[in-house]
Amino acid sequence: MNKRFHIQTMGCQMNEYDSDFLAQSLIKNGFLPEKDVHRADIILINTCAVRAKPEQKACSFLGRMADLKEKNPELIVGMIGCLAQMKGKELMRRFPLLDFVMGPRELGHILESVEGIIRERQRLVQTALDKVPPSPVKCTGYFQNRTSGFISIMEGCNNFCSYCIVPYVRGREFFRAPEDILEEARYLISEGIREITLLGQNVNSYVWKETQNKWNFSSLLHELAALDDLLRLRFTTSHPKDLSDDLLACFANIEKLAGHIHLPFQAGSNRILKSMRRGYTREQYLAIIEKIKTCDEDIAITSDVMVGFPGETEEDFQFTLDLIEHVEFDALFSFKYSDREGTPAAEMSEKISENVKIARLQRLQDIQNGITLKKNQRLVGRQMTVLVEGASKKGEQLTGRTSSNKVVNFDGDVTLAGRLVEVTVKASYLNSLKGEIIG
Ligand code: 5AD
Ligand code: SF4
């Protein structure tokens, strides 16, 4: 009988992309997807290691699987992704129910591993980092009912910011060949995808020198935008130090390129930025923001920021708040710093207490919420182009996103999914807009 698999995905969009890869690999080989974890024969937990919270979430989910394994000793439980890479062996010792751990660069082996375990019940640790990421599998029908899809254009990171585990768990920068990326885009479009988000820890460092035609990130965007039936192109994440004028020009020259840039700043104080090894100063970051705004004031800017980095004083924190008020981000992802074992920041003294971190995060989020609301209110009355994604969460309306990545809910027929419609913004909230279709 065909075995059923359930994938629990935690963490970032790259993990969602990896989970789609795993699912397609398994479906193509006769396994069946199963939404209910209790009915699965194989449970894969795709984990995140970037902060302490997602690590705890993954471990507590895994712990809850012990009962299922007791009832069904045939059950296969695998931990995949960044936490598997970071703590694979330790997790195998701590959780006897785990059959295997597999790091992000080993995903191409999923089929052999699962089939090997079914046959021989061996326990596996697969955490090599020198492997080339696998080519995507094509599984017709997989993306049905989706309008939006991801393509990973690069893996890993060479920046080694002092707090970050990513370079250790995803390895050094590896760029995918442009022809592979284009082929994957054609596949997604043939499956009905109309918006593609290019993924990578640092997409704007993309280069390809191995063919006669040299590629950079801008040339990749131009080629992708030329594909028929693709309506929108997005990318994330960019590093401020690699944001070129060439890329900024793309916003003006490529009509399909969405007007949104995610540009993590992490901290507003030069002292902290230096200790984080971010490679830019506050002034340089602000200059880039000015450039983006001059290029097009409608480009939405979002960012990531951390509070409570080792040694962060109230004065340093004020610099962060000041930067937030100055830039007026459209949205901000804010986190409490947490030690990641093996990173230089974890070894730093002057750790900030949890209470101070909580209080700073709250103050920061209150300020940002005010800014987000104010910016969304300015959109009331404006006409915006929305790519319709389908029925909204409550199911009564349609939902879609503007070029600037704002969620808009409005009345309309579900057959509009996958199409661009013009909408007038009628009301605004913290996380969404209410619209009305024109015509
Ligand atoms: N602690 C807290 N936040 C972190 N991030 C990365 N590493 C850490 C850490 N050790 C945040 C950064 C990054 C986002 C993905 O997660 O803001 O941009
Ligand atoms: Fe981590 Fe810095 Fe690389 Fe981003 S650029 S993944 S924060 S090391």
CSV table of C-alpha atoms and ligand atoms in Angstrom, one decimal:
chain,number,residue,atom,x,y,z
A,1,MET,CA,0.0,0.0,0.0
A,2,ASN,CA,1.2,3.5,-0.8
A,3,LYS,CA,2.7,5.2,2.3
A,4,ARG,CA,1.4,8.5,3.4
A,5,PHE,CA,3.7,11.4,4.4
A,6,HIS,CA,3.0,14.6,6.4
A,7,ILE,CA,5.4,17.6,6.2
A,8,GLN,CA,5.3,20.1,9.1
A,9,THR,CA,7.0,23.3,7.8
A,10,MET,CA,8.5,25.8,10.2
A,11,GLY,CA,10.6,28.9,9.5
A,12,CYS,CA,11.1,31.0,6.3
A,13,GLN,CA,10.0,30.9,2.7
A,14,MET,CA,13.1,28.9,1.8
A,15,ASN,CA,11.8,26.1,4.0
A,16,GLU,CA,8.4,26.3,2.3
A,17,TYR,CA,10.2,26.0,-1.0
A,18,ASP,CA,12.3,23.0,0.3
A,19,SER,CA,9.1,21.3,1.6
A,20,ASP,CA,7.5,21.7,-1.8
A,21,PHE,CA,10.6,20.0,-3.2
A,22,LEU,CA,10.4,17.1,-0.7
A,23,ALA,CA,6.6,16.7,-1.4
A,24,GLN,CA,7.0,16.6,-5.1
A,25,SER,CA,9.9,14.1,-4.9
A,26,LEU,CA,7.8,11.8,-2.8
A,27,ILE,CA,4.6,12.2,-4.7
A,28,LYS,CA,6.4,11.4,-8.0
A,29,ASN,CA,7.5,8.2,-6.5
A,30,GLY,CA,4.1,6.9,-5.3
A,31,PHE,CA,3.9,8.4,-1.8
A,32,LEU,CA,0.7,10.2,-0.8
A,33,PRO,CA,0.5,13.6,0.9
A,34,GLU,CA,-1.5,13.5,4.2
A,35,LYS,CA,-2.7,16.6,6.0
A,36,ASP,CA,-3.5,14.9,9.3
A,37,VAL,CA,-0.3,14.1,11.1
A,38,HIS,CA,-2.0,11.3,13.0
A,39,ARG,CA,-2.7,9.3,9.8
A,40,ALA,CA,0.8,9.6,8.3
A,41,ASP,CA,3.3,6.8,7.9
A,42,ILE,CA,6.1,9.3,7.5
A,43,ILE,CA,6.4,12.6,9.3
A,44,LEU,CA,8.9,15.1,8.2
A,45,ILE,CA,9.6,18.2,10.3
A,46,ASN,CA,11.2,21.0,8.3
A,47,THR,CA,12.9,23.1,11.0
A,48,CYS,CA,14.4,26.6,11.5
A,49,ALA,CA,17.5,27.4,13.6
A,50,VAL,CA,17.7,31.1,13.3
A,51,ARG,CA,16.5,31.9,16.8
A,52,ALA,CA,15.8,30.0,20.0
A,53,LYS,CA,12.0,30.2,19.6
A,54,PRO,CA,11.6,28.1,16.3
A,55,GLU,CA,14.1,25.7,17.8
A,56,GLN,CA,11.9,25.1,20.9
A,57,LYS,CA,8.9,24.9,18.6
A,58,ALA,CA,10.5,22.1,16.5
A,59,CYS,CA,11.6,20.2,19.6
A,60,SER,CA,8.2,20.4,21.3
A,61,PHE,CA,6.5,19.2,18.1
A,62,LEU,CA,8.9,16.3,17.8
A,63,GLY,CA,8.3,15.4,21.5
A,64,ARG,CA,4.6,15.2,20.8
A,65,MET,CA,5.2,12.6,18.1
A,66,ALA,CA,6.5,10.1,20.7
A,67,ASP,CA,3.0,8.9,21.4
A,68,LEU,CA,2.3,8.2,17.8
A,69,LYS,CA,5.6,6.3,17.4
A,70,GLU,CA,4.7,4.2,20.5
A,71,LYS,CA,1.4,3.3,18.9
A,72,ASN,CA,2.9,2.6,15.6
A,73,PRO,CA,6.6,1.5,15.6
A,74,GLU,CA,6.6,1.5,11.8
A,75,LEU,CA,6.2,5.2,11.8
A,76,ILE,CA,9.1,7.1,10.2
A,77,VAL,CA,10.0,10.5,11.8
A,78,GLY,CA,12.6,12.7,10.1
A,79,MET,CA,13.9,16.1,11.1
A,80,ILE,CA,14.9,18.2,8.1
A,81,GLY,CA,16.4,21.6,7.5
A,82,CYS,CA,18.5,24.1,9.5
A,83,LEU,CA,18.0,22.8,13.0
A,84,ALA,CA,18.7,19.2,11.7
A,85,GLN,CA,21.9,20.6,10.3
A,86,MET,CA,22.9,22.4,13.4
A,87,LYS,CA,22.1,19.8,16.1
A,88,GLY,CA,21.6,16.6,14.1
A,89,LYS,CA,23.6,14.2,16.1
A,90,GLU,CA,22.5,15.7,19.4
A,91,LEU,CA,18.8,15.4,18.4
A,92,MET,CA,19.3,11.8,17.4
A,93,ARG,CA,20.6,11.1,20.9
A,94,ARG,CA,17.9,13.1,22.7
A,95,PHE,CA,15.0,11.8,20.7
A,96,PRO,CA,15.1,8.0,20.2
A,97,LEU,CA,11.9,8.3,18.1
A,98,LEU,CA,13.9,10.1,15.4
A,99,ASP,CA,14.7,7.9,12.4
A,100,PHE,CA,16.8,10.4,10.5
A,101,VAL,CA,18.0,14.0,10.4
A,102,MET,CA,18.8,15.7,7.1
A,103,GLY,CA,20.4,19.1,6.5
A,104,PRO,CA,19.2,21.5,3.8
A,105,ARG,CA,22.0,20.5,1.3
A,106,GLU,CA,21.1,16.8,1.5
A,107,LEU,CA,17.4,17.0,0.5
A,108,GLY,CA,18.2,15.5,-2.9
A,109,HIS,CA,18.6,12.1,-1.1
A,110,ILE,CA,15.1,12.1,0.5
A,111,LEU,CA,13.8,9.2,-1.6
A,112,GLU,CA,16.8,6.9,-1.0
A,113,SER,CA,16.8,7.7,2.7
A,114,VAL,CA,13.1,7.1,3.3
A,115,GLU,CA,13.1,3.9,1.1
A,116,GLY,CA,16.3,2.7,2.9
A,117,ILE,CA,14.7,3.2,6.3
A,118,ILE,CA,11.5,1.4,5.2
A,119,ARG,CA,13.6,-1.5,4.1
A,120,GLU,CA,16.3,-1.7,6.8
A,121,ARG,CA,15.1,0.5,9.6
A,122,GLN,CA,18.6,2.1,10.0
A,123,ARG,CA,19.0,5.5,11.7
A,124,LEU,CA,20.6,8.1,9.5
A,125,VAL,CA,22.4,11.4,10.0
A,126,GLN,CA,22.8,13.3,6.7
A,127,THR,CA,24.4,16.7,7.2
A,128,ALA,CA,27.1,17.2,4.6
A,129,LEU,CA,27.3,20.8,3.5
A,130,ASP,CA,29.4,20.4,0.4
A,131,LYS,CA,26.6,19.0,-1.7
A,132,VAL,CA,25.2,20.9,-4.7
A,133,PRO,CA,21.5,21.6,-4.1
A,134,PRO,CA,19.3,19.2,-6.2
A,135,SER,CA,17.5,20.2,-9.3
A,136,PRO,CA,13.8,20.7,-8.8
A,137,VAL,CA,11.5,17.9,-9.5
A,138,LYS,CA,8.5,18.5,-11.7
A,139,CYS,CA,5.3,17.0,-10.5
A,140,THR,CA,2.4,17.9,-12.7
A,141,GLY,CA,-0.6,19.3,-10.8
A,142,TYR,CA,1.2,20.0,-7.6
A,143,PHE,CA,0.7,23.7,-7.8
A,144,GLN,CA,-2.9,23.6,-8.6
A,145,ASN,CA,-4.9,26.4,-6.9
A,146,ARG,CA,-1.8,28.4,-6.2
A,147,THR,CA,-1.0,31.7,-8.0
A,148,SER,CA,2.2,32.4,-6.3
A,149,GLY,CA,5.4,30.3,-6.2
A,150,PHE,CA,9.0,30.4,-5.1
A,151,ILE,CA,12.3,29.7,-6.8
A,152,SER,CA,15.5,29.5,-4.9
A,153,ILE,CA,18.2,31.1,-7.0
A,154,MET,CA,21.0,30.7,-4.4
A,155,GLU,CA,21.8,28.8,-1.2
A,156,GLY,CA,23.9,29.8,1.7
A,157,CYS,CA,25.6,32.9,2.8
A,158,ASN,CA,29.2,34.2,3.0
A,159,ASN,CA,28.6,37.2,5.2
A,160,PHE,CA,29.0,35.7,8.7
A,161,CYS,CA,27.2,38.4,10.6
A,162,SER,CA,28.2,37.7,14.2
A,163,TYR,CA,24.8,36.6,15.5
A,164,CYS,CA,23.7,34.4,12.6
A,165,ILE,CA,23.7,30.7,12.3
A,166,VAL,CA,22.7,30.6,8.5
A,167,PRO,CA,26.3,30.4,7.1
A,168,TYR,CA,26.9,27.4,9.3
A,169,VAL,CA,23.7,25.5,8.5
A,170,ARG,CA,23.2,26.5,4.8
A,171,GLY,CA,26.8,26.6,3.9
A,172,ARG,CA,28.7,29.0,1.6
A,173,GLU,CA,27.0,30.9,-1.2
A,174,PHE,CA,26.0,28.6,-4.1
A,175,PHE,CA,24.3,30.1,-7.2
A,176,ARG,CA,22.0,28.1,-9.4
A,177,ALA,CA,22.6,28.2,-13.2
A,178,PRO,CA,20.4,30.8,-15.0
A,179,GLU,CA,19.1,28.2,-17.4
A,180,ASP,CA,17.9,26.0,-14.5
A,181,ILE,CA,16.2,28.9,-12.9
A,182,LEU,CA,14.4,29.8,-16.1
A,183,GLU,CA,13.4,26.2,-16.7
A,184,GLU,CA,11.9,26.1,-13.2
A,185,ALA,CA,10.0,29.4,-13.9
A,186,ARG,CA,8.6,28.0,-17.1
A,187,TYR,CA,7.5,24.9,-15.2
A,188,LEU,CA,5.8,26.9,-12.5
A,189,ILE,CA,4.0,29.1,-15.1
A,190,SER,CA,2.8,26.0,-17.0
A,191,GLU,CA,1.3,24.9,-13.7
A,192,GLY,CA,-0.7,28.1,-13.3
A,193,ILE,CA,1.7,30.2,-11.2
A,194,ARG,CA,1.5,33.9,-12.1
A,195,GLU,CA,3.8,35.4,-9.5
A,196,ILE,CA,7.3,34.2,-8.7
A,197,THR,CA,9.3,35.2,-5.7
A,198,LEU,CA,13.1,34.6,-6.1
A,199,LEU,CA,14.6,33.4,-2.9
A,200,GLY,CA,18.0,33.4,-1.4
A,201,GLN,CA,19.8,34.7,1.8
A,202,ASN,CA,21.3,37.4,-0.3
A,203,VAL,CA,19.7,37.4,-3.8
A,204,ASN,CA,21.4,40.6,-5.0
A,205,SER,CA,24.8,39.0,-4.8
A,206,TYR,CA,23.7,36.6,-7.6
A,207,VAL,CA,26.4,36.1,-10.3
A,208,TRP,CA,26.9,33.5,-12.9
A,209,LYS,CA,30.2,33.5,-14.7
A,210,GLU,CA,30.3,29.9,-16.1
A,211,THR,CA,28.8,30.6,-19.5
A,212,GLN,CA,29.9,33.0,-22.2
A,213,ASN,CA,27.2,35.4,-21.3
A,214,LYS,CA,27.9,36.6,-17.7
A,215,TRP,CA,24.9,37.1,-15.5
A,216,ASN,CA,24.1,39.2,-12.5
A,217,PHE,CA,20.9,39.6,-10.5
A,218,SER,CA,19.5,42.4,-12.8
A,219,SER,CA,20.1,40.3,-16.0
A,220,LEU,CA,18.3,37.4,-14.3
A,221,LEU,CA,15.3,39.6,-13.5
A,222,HIS,CA,15.1,40.9,-17.1
A,223,GLU,CA,15.1,37.4,-18.5
A,224,LEU,CA,12.5,36.1,-16.1
A,225,ALA,CA,10.3,39.1,-16.7
A,226,ALA,CA,10.2,38.4,-20.4
A,227,LEU,CA,8.4,35.0,-19.8
A,228,ASP,CA,4.9,35.0,-21.2
A,229,ASP,CA,2.0,34.6,-18.7
A,230,LEU,CA,4.1,35.6,-15.7
A,231,LEU,CA,2.4,38.6,-14.2
A,232,ARG,CA,4.7,39.5,-11.3
A,233,LEU,CA,8.2,39.0,-10.1
A,234,ARG,CA,9.4,39.5,-6.5
A,235,PHE,CA,12.6,38.8,-4.6
A,236,THR,CA,13.8,38.4,-1.1
A,237,THR,CA,16.2,38.9,0.8
A,238,SER,CA,18.6,41.7,-0.1
A,239,HIS,CA,21.7,42.8,1.8
A,240,PRO,CA,22.2,46.5,2.0
A,241,LYS,CA,25.9,46.3,1.1
A,242,ASP,CA,25.1,44.7,-2.3
A,243,LEU,CA,22.2,46.8,-3.4
A,244,SER,CA,23.4,48.2,-6.8
A,245,ASP,CA,22.2,51.1,-8.9
A,246,ASP,CA,21.7,48.5,-11.6
A,247,LEU,CA,19.2,46.7,-9.4
A,248,LEU,CA,17.4,50.0,-8.5
A,249,ALA,CA,17.1,50.7,-12.2
A,250,CYS,CA,15.2,47.5,-12.6
A,251,PHE,CA,12.3,48.9,-10.6
A,252,ALA,CA,11.9,51.6,-13.2
A,253,ASN,CA,12.6,49.4,-16.3
A,254,ILE,CA,10.9,46.1,-15.5
A,255,GLU,CA,7.2,46.5,-15.4
A,256,LYS,CA,6.5,43.1,-13.9
A,257,LEU,CA,8.9,43.7,-11.0
A,258,ALA,CA,6.8,44.3,-7.8
A,259,GLY,CA,7.4,47.6,-6.0
A,260,HIS,CA,8.7,46.2,-2.8
A,261,ILE,CA,12.1,45.7,-1.3
A,262,HIS,CA,13.0,43.8,1.9
A,263,LEU,CA,16.2,45.3,3.3
A,264,PRO,CA,17.1,44.1,6.8
A,265,PHE,CA,18.9,46.8,8.8
A,266,GLN,CA,19.1,44.8,12.2
A,267,ALA,CA,20.2,47.8,14.3
A,268,GLY,CA,20.4,51.6,14.2
A,269,SER,CA,23.5,52.2,16.2
A,270,ASN,CA,26.9,52.1,14.4
A,271,ARG,CA,28.6,50.5,17.5
A,272,ILE,CA,26.1,47.6,17.4
A,273,LEU,CA,26.2,47.3,13.6
A,274,LYS,CA,30.0,47.0,13.8
A,275,SER,CA,29.8,44.3,16.5
A,276,MET,CA,27.2,42.5,14.3
A,277,ARG,CA,29.6,42.7,11.4
A,278,ARG,CA,27.0,44.0,9.0
A,279,GLY,CA,29.4,45.8,6.7
A,280,TYR,CA,27.6,49.1,6.6
A,281,THR,CA,26.9,52.1,8.9
A,282,ARG,CA,23.6,53.7,9.8
A,283,GLU,CA,24.4,56.6,7.5
A,284,GLN,CA,25.1,54.3,4.6
A,285,TYR,CA,21.9,52.4,5.2
A,286,LEU,CA,19.9,55.7,5.3
A,287,ALA,CA,21.6,56.8,2.1
A,288,ILE,CA,20.4,53.6,0.3
A,289,ILE,CA,16.9,54.2,1.6
A,290,GLU,CA,17.0,57.8,0.2
A,291,LYS,CA,18.1,56.4,-3.2
A,292,ILE,CA,15.2,53.9,-3.2
A,293,LYS,CA,12.7,56.6,-2.3
A,294,THR,CA,14.1,59.0,-4.9
A,295,CYS,CA,13.9,56.2,-7.5
A,296,ASP,CA,10.2,55.7,-6.8
A,297,GLU,CA,8.4,56.9,-3.6
A,298,ASP,CA,5.8,54.1,-4.0
A,299,ILE,CA,8.3,51.3,-3.5
A,300,ALA,CA,7.4,49.6,-0.2
A,301,ILE,CA,10.3,49.1,2.1
A,302,THR,CA,10.3,46.4,4.8
A,303,SER,CA,13.0,45.3,7.1
A,304,ASP,CA,14.2,43.0,9.9
A,305,VAL,CA,15.5,44.3,13.2
A,306,MET,CA,16.8,42.9,16.4
A,307,VAL,CA,16.7,44.2,20.0
A,308,GLY,CA,18.9,43.2,22.8
A,309,PHE,CA,22.1,42.3,20.9
A,310,PRO,CA,25.0,41.8,23.5
A,311,GLY,CA,26.1,45.3,24.7
A,312,GLU,CA,23.0,47.2,23.4
A,313,THR,CA,22.6,50.2,25.6
A,314,GLU,CA,19.5,52.3,25.9
A,315,GLU,CA,21.3,54.9,23.7
A,316,ASP,CA,22.0,52.2,21.1
A,317,PHE,CA,18.3,51.2,21.2
A,318,GLN,CA,17.3,54.9,20.7
A,319,PHE,CA,19.3,54.9,17.5
A,320,THR,CA,17.3,51.9,16.3
A,321,LEU,CA,14.0,53.7,17.2
A,322,ASP,CA,15.2,56.8,15.5
A,323,LEU,CA,16.0,55.0,12.3
A,324,ILE,CA,12.6,53.4,12.3
A,325,GLU,CA,10.8,56.7,12.7
A,326,HIS,CA,13.0,58.3,10.0
A,327,VAL,CA,12.6,55.6,7.4
A,328,GLU,CA,8.9,54.8,8.0
A,329,PHE,CA,9.0,51.1,6.9
A,330,ASP,CA,5.9,49.6,5.5
A,331,ALA,CA,6.3,46.6,7.7
A,332,LEU,CA,9.0,45.5,10.1
A,333,PHE,CA,9.9,42.0,11.4
A,334,SER,CA,11.3,42.5,14.8
A,335,PHE,CA,13.0,39.9,17.0
A,336,LYS,CA,14.7,39.5,20.4
A,337,TYR,CA,18.3,38.6,19.9
A,338,SER,CA,19.0,35.0,21.0
A,339,ASP,CA,22.3,33.2,21.3
A,340,ARG,CA,23.1,30.7,18.5
A,341,GLU,CA,25.7,28.2,19.6
A,342,GLY,CA,28.9,28.5,17.5
A,343,THR,CA,28.4,32.1,16.5
A,344,PRO,CA,30.8,34.9,17.7
A,345,ALA,CA,27.9,36.8,19.3
A,346,ALA,CA,27.0,33.9,21.6
A,347,GLU,CA,30.5,34.2,23.1
A,348,MET,CA,30.2,38.0,23.8
A,349,SER,CA,29.8,39.2,27.3
A,350,GLU,CA,27.3,42.0,28.3
A,351,LYS,CA,24.2,39.9,27.5
A,352,ILE,CA,21.0,41.8,27.8
A,353,SER,CA,18.4,40.5,30.2
A,354,GLU,CA,15.1,38.9,28.9
A,355,ASN,CA,13.0,41.6,30.6
A,356,VAL,CA,14.9,44.4,28.9
A,357,LYS,CA,14.6,42.6,25.5
A,358,ILE,CA,10.8,42.2,26.0
A,359,ALA,CA,10.3,45.8,27.0
A,360,ARG,CA,12.4,47.1,24.1
A,361,LEU,CA,10.6,44.9,21.6
A,362,GLN,CA,7.3,46.1,22.8
A,363,ARG,CA,8.3,49.8,22.6
A,364,LEU,CA,9.6,49.2,19.1
A,365,GLN,CA,6.5,47.3,17.9
A,366,ASP,CA,4.2,50.0,19.3
A,367,ILE,CA,6.1,52.7,17.3
A,368,GLN,CA,6.1,50.5,14.1
A,369,ASN,CA,2.4,49.7,14.4
A,370,GLY,CA,1.6,53.4,14.4
A,371,ILE,CA,3.7,53.9,11.3
A,372,THR,CA,2.2,50.9,9.5
A,373,LEU,CA,-1.3,52.1,10.3
A,374,LYS,CA,-0.5,55.7,9.2
A,375,LYS,CA,1.0,54.5,5.9
A,376,ASN,CA,-1.9,52.2,5.2
A,377,GLN,CA,-4.4,55.0,5.9
A,378,ARG,CA,-2.7,57.1,3.3
A,379,LEU,CA,-3.7,54.5,0.7
A,380,VAL,CA,-7.5,54.9,1.4
A,381,GLY,CA,-9.1,56.3,-1.8
A,382,ARG,CA,-6.3,55.1,-4.0
A,383,GLN,CA,-6.6,52.8,-7.0
A,384,MET,CA,-4.2,49.8,-6.8
A,385,THR,CA,-3.5,46.8,-9.0
A,386,VAL,CA,-4.1,43.5,-7.1
A,387,LEU,CA,-3.0,40.0,-8.1
A,388,VAL,CA,-6.0,37.9,-7.0
A,389,GLU,CA,-4.9,34.8,-5.0
A,390,GLY,CA,-8.3,33.2,-4.3
A,391,ALA,CA,-10.8,33.1,-1.4
A,392,SER,CA,-9.8,35.0,1.7
A,393,LYS,CA,-9.2,33.2,5.0
A,394,LYS,CA,-12.8,33.7,6.1
A,395,GLY,CA,-13.8,32.5,2.7
A,396,GLU,CA,-16.4,35.2,2.1
A,397,GLN,CA,-14.2,37.5,0.0
A,398,LEU,CA,-11.3,37.4,-2.4
A,399,THR,CA,-7.8,38.1,-1.3
A,400,GLY,CA,-4.8,39.3,-3.2
A,401,ARG,CA,-1.8,41.5,-2.9
A,402,THR,CA,-0.7,44.8,-4.3
A,403,SER,CA,2.6,45.3,-6.1
A,404,SER,CA,3.8,46.7,-2.7
A,405,ASN,CA,2.9,43.4,-1.1
A,406,LYS,CA,-0.1,44.7,0.9
A,407,VAL,CA,-2.9,42.2,1.4
A,408,VAL,CA,-6.3,43.4,0.1
A,409,ASN,CA,-9.6,41.7,0.7
A,410,PHE,CA,-12.6,42.5,-1.5
A,411,ASP,CA,-15.8,41.1,-3.0
A,412,GLY,CA,-15.5,39.3,-6.3
A,413,ASP,CA,-15.8,36.0,-8.1
A,414,VAL,CA,-13.3,33.3,-7.4
A,415,THR,CA,-12.7,32.8,-11.1
A,416,LEU,CA,-10.6,36.0,-10.9
A,417,ALA,CA,-7.9,34.0,-9.1
A,418,GLY,CA,-4.6,34.4,-11.0
A,419,ARG,CA,-5.6,37.7,-12.6
A,420,LEU,CA,-4.7,41.3,-12.1
A,421,VAL,CA,-7.6,43.5,-11.1
A,422,GLU,CA,-8.0,47.2,-10.3
A,423,VAL,CA,-9.2,47.9,-6.8
A,424,THR,CA,-10.1,51.1,-4.9
A,425,VAL,CA,-8.9,51.0,-1.3
A,426,LYS,CA,-11.9,51.7,1.0
A,427,ALA,CA,-10.4,51.1,4.5
A,428,SER,CA,-7.1,50.2,6.0
A,429,TYR,CA,-6.0,48.1,9.0
A,430,LEU,CA,-2.7,47.0,10.5
A,431,ASN,CA,-2.2,43.9,8.3
A,432,SER,CA,-4.6,44.4,5.4
A,433,LEU,CA,-6.6,46.8,3.3
A,434,LYS,CA,-10.3,46.5,2.3
A,435,GLY,CA,-11.0,47.2,-1.4
A,436,GLU,CA,-13.6,47.4,-4.0
A,437,ILE,CA,-13.2,46.2,-7.6
A,438,ILE,CA,-13.4,48.9,-10.2
A,439,GLY,CA,-15.8,48.2,-13.1
B,1,5AD,N1,18.7,36.3,17.2
B,1,5AD,C1,17.6,37.0,16.9
B,1,5AD,N2,17.3,37.2,15.6
B,1,5AD,C2,18.1,36.7,14.6
B,1,5AD,N3,18.0,36.8,13.3
B,1,5AD,C3,19.0,36.2,12.8
B,1,5AD,N4,19.8,35.7,13.7
B,1,5AD,C4,19.2,36.0,14.9
B,1,5AD,C5,19.5,35.8,16.3
B,1,5AD,N5,20.6,35.1,16.7
B,1,5AD,C6,16.9,37.6,12.6
B,1,5AD,C7,17.5,38.7,11.7
B,1,5AD,C8,17.3,38.1,10.4
B,1,5AD,C9,16.0,37.3,10.5
B,1,5AD,C10,15.8,36.3,9.5
B,1,5AD,O1,16.2,36.7,11.8
B,1,5AD,O2,16.8,39.9,11.9
B,1,5AD,O3,17.2,39.1,9.4
B,2,SF4,FE1,22.7,35.7,8.4
B,2,SF4,FE2,24.0,38.0,7.8
B,2,SF4,FE3,24.0,36.0,6.0
B,2,SF4,FE4,21.7,37.3,6.5
B,2,SF4,S1,23.6,38.2,5.6
B,2,SF4,S2,21.9,35.1,6.4
B,2,SF4,S3,21.9,37.8,8.7
B,2,SF4,S4,24.9,36.0,8.0
